[in-house]
Short mmCIF file of C-alpha atoms in Angstrom, two decimals:
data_model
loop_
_atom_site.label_atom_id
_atom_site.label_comp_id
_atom_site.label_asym_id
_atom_site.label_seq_id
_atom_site.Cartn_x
_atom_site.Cartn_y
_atom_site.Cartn_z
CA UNK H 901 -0.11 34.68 -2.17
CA UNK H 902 0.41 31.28 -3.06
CA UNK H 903 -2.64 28.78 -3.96
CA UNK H 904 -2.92 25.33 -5.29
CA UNK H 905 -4.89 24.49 -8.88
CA UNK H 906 -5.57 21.63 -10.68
CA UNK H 907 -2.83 20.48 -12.79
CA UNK H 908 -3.92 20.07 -16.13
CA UNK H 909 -2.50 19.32 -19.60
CA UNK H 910 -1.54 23.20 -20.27
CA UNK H 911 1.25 22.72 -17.31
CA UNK H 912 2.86 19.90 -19.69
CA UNK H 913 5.41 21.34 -20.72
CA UNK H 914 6.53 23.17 -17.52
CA UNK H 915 6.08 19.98 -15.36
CA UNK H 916 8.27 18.42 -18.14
CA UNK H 917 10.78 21.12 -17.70
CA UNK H 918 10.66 20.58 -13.81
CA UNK H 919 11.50 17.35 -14.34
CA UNK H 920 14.65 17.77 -15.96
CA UNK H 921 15.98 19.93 -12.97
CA UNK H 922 18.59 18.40 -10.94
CA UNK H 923 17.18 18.59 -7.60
CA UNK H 924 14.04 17.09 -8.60
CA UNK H 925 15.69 14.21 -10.49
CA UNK H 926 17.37 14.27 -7.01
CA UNK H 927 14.18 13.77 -4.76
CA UNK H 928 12.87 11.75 -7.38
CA UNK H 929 15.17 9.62 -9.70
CA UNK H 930 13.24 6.68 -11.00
CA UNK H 931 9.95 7.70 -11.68
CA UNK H 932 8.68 8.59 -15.14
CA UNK H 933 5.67 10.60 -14.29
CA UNK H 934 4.33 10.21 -17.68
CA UNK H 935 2.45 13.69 -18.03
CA UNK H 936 0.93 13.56 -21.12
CA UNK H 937 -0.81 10.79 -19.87
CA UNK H 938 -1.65 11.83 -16.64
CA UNK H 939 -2.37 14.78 -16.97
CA UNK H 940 -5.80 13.82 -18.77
CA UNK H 941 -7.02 11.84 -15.91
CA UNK H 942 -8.92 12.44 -13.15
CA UNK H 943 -9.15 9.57 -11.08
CA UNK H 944 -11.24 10.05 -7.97
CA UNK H 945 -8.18 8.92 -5.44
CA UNK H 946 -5.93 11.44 -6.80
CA UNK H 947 -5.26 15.13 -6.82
CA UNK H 948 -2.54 16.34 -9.11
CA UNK H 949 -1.88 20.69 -8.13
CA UNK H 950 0.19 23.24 -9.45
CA UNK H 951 1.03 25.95 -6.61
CA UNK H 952 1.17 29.67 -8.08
CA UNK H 953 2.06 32.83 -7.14
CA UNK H 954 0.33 35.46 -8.81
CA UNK H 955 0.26 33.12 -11.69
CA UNK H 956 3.62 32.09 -11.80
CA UNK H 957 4.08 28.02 -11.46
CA UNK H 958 6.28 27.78 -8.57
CA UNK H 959 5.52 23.49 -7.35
CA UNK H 960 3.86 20.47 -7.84
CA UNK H 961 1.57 18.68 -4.91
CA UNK H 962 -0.34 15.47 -5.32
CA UNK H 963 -2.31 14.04 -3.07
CA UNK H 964 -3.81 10.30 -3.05
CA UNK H 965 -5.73 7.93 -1.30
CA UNK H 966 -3.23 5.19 -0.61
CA UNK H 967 -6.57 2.54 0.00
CA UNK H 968 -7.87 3.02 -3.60
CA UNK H 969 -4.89 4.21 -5.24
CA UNK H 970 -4.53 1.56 -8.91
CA UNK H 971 -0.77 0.89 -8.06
CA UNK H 972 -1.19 -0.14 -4.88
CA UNK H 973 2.43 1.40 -4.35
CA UNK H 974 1.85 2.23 -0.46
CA UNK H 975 0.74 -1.75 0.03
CA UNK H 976 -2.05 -2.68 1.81
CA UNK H 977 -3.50 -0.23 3.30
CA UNK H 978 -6.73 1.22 5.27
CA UNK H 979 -8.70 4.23 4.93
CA UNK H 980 -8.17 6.88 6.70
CA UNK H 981 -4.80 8.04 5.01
CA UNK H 982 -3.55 10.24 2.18
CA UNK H 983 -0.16 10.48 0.66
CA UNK H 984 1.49 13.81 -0.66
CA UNK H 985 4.62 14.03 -3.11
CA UNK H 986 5.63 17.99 -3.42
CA UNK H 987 8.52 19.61 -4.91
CA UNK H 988 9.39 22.96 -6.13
CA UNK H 989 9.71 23.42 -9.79
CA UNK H 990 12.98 25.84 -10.20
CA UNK H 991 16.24 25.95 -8.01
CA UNK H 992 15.90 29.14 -7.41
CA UNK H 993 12.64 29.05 -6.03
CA UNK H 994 14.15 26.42 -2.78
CA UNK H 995 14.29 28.09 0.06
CA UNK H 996 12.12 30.84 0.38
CA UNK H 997 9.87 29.23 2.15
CA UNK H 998 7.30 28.00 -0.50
CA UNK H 999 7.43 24.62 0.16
CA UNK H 1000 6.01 25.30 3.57
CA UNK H 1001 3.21 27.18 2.31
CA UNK H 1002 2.47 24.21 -0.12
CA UNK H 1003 2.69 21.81 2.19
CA UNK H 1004 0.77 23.85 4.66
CA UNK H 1005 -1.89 23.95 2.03
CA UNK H 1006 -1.52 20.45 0.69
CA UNK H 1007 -2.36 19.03 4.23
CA UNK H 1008 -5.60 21.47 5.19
CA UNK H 1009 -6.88 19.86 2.02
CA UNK H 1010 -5.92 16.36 2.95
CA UNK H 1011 -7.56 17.26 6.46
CA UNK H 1012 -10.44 18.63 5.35
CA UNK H 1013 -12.03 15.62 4.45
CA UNK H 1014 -13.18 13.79 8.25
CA UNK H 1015 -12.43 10.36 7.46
CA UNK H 1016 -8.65 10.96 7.18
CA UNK H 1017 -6.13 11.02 10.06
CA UNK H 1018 -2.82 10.30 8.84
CA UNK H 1019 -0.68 12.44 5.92
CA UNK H 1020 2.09 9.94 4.67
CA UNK H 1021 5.62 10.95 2.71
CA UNK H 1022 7.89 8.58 1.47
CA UNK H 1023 11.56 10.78 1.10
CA UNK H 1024 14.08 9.09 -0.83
CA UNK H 1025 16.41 8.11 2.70
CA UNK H 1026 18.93 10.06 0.89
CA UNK H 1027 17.47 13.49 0.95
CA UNK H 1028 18.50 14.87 4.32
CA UNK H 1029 16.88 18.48 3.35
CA UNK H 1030 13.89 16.85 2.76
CA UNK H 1031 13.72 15.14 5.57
CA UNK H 1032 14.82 17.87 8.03
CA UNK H 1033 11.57 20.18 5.89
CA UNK H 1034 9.23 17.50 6.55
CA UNK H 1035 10.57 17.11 10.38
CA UNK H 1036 10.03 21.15 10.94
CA UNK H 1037 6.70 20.78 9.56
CA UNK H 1038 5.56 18.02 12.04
CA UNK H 1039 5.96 14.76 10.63
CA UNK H 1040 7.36 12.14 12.53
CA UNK H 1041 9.35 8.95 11.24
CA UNK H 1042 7.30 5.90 10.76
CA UNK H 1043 9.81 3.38 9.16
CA UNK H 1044 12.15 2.49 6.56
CA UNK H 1045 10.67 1.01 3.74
CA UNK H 1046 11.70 0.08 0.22
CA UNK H 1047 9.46 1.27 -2.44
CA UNK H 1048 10.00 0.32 -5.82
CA UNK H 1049 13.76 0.48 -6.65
CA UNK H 1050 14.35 3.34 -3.43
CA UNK H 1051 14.90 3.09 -0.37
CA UNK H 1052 12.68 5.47 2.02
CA UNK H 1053 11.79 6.91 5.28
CA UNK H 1054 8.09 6.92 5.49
CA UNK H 1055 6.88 9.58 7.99
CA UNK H 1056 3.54 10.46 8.99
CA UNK H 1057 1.57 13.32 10.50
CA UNK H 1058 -1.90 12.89 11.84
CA UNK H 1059 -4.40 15.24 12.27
CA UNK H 1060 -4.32 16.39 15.80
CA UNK H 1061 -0.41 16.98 15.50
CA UNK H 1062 -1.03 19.14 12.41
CA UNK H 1063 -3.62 20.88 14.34
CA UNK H 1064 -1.23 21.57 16.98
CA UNK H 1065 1.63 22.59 14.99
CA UNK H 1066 0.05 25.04 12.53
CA UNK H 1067 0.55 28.43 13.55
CA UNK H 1068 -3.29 29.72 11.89
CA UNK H 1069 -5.03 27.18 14.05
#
């Protein structure tokens, strides 16, 4: 059974190993995460999770709150949203359907809180499997946007269309 956990500085040097894997560099080439750093916060607009498997690390979810977010990477932006970035850790861990069971997990927790409606991605426009995942799931294309040096698809699911889509509910 796979559950999400807080990241904290003990997954250091597996997120820094997870790093260094091609199809994460892939999904995510510019960013510099810097873990040793971030891993020793807690800021109250982020979540930073490590999904297991009977203990074993398999992914990485965080979750924000794009209003209050320190960056201000997603812009301006109202209440009422959160933003997810979620990758597996090892190659050989794609495709088993993991990611869905993250994700699935990811966005009860973004939903559980009433005041937000809208989950937000940002896949590099690039990553066609990501995109076609985060299609299957529910998520439907907002815009293009460029963020920082990339150039994305931003797509959105609210709450009703996750309710409607998730096979438990």
């Amino acid at each position: 059974m796979i559950h999400l956990r807080t990241a904290t500085i003990d997954d250091l040097v597996t997120l820094e190993e997870w790093d260094k894997q091609q199809h994460v560099i892939d999904c995510d080439p510019d960013d510099d995460w810097n873990w040793d750093y971030e891993l020793r916060r807690f800021p109250a607009w982020r979540e930073q999770l490590i999904a297991e498997s009977d203990g074993r690390p398999l992914g990485f979810v965080q979750i924000i709150n794009p209003a209050q977010e320190e960056s201000q990477y997603w812009g301006e932006i109202s209440e009422g949203y959160r933003a997810i970035d979620i990758w597996i850790g090892k190659e050989h861990d794609l495709n088993k359907g993991y990611g869905a069971v993250m994700m699935k997990l990811a966005l009860e927790r973004c939903f559980a809180v009433p005041e937000v409606n809208t989950v937000l991605i940002d896949p590099l426009a690039s990553n066609i499997r990501a995109i076609k995942f985060y299609e299957r799931i529910g998520f439907v294309f907002i815009e293009d946007r460029r963020l920082g040096e990339s150039d994305c698809k931003i797509y959105g699911i609210n709450r009703n269309k996750f309710i409607e889509t998730d096979p438990d509910n």
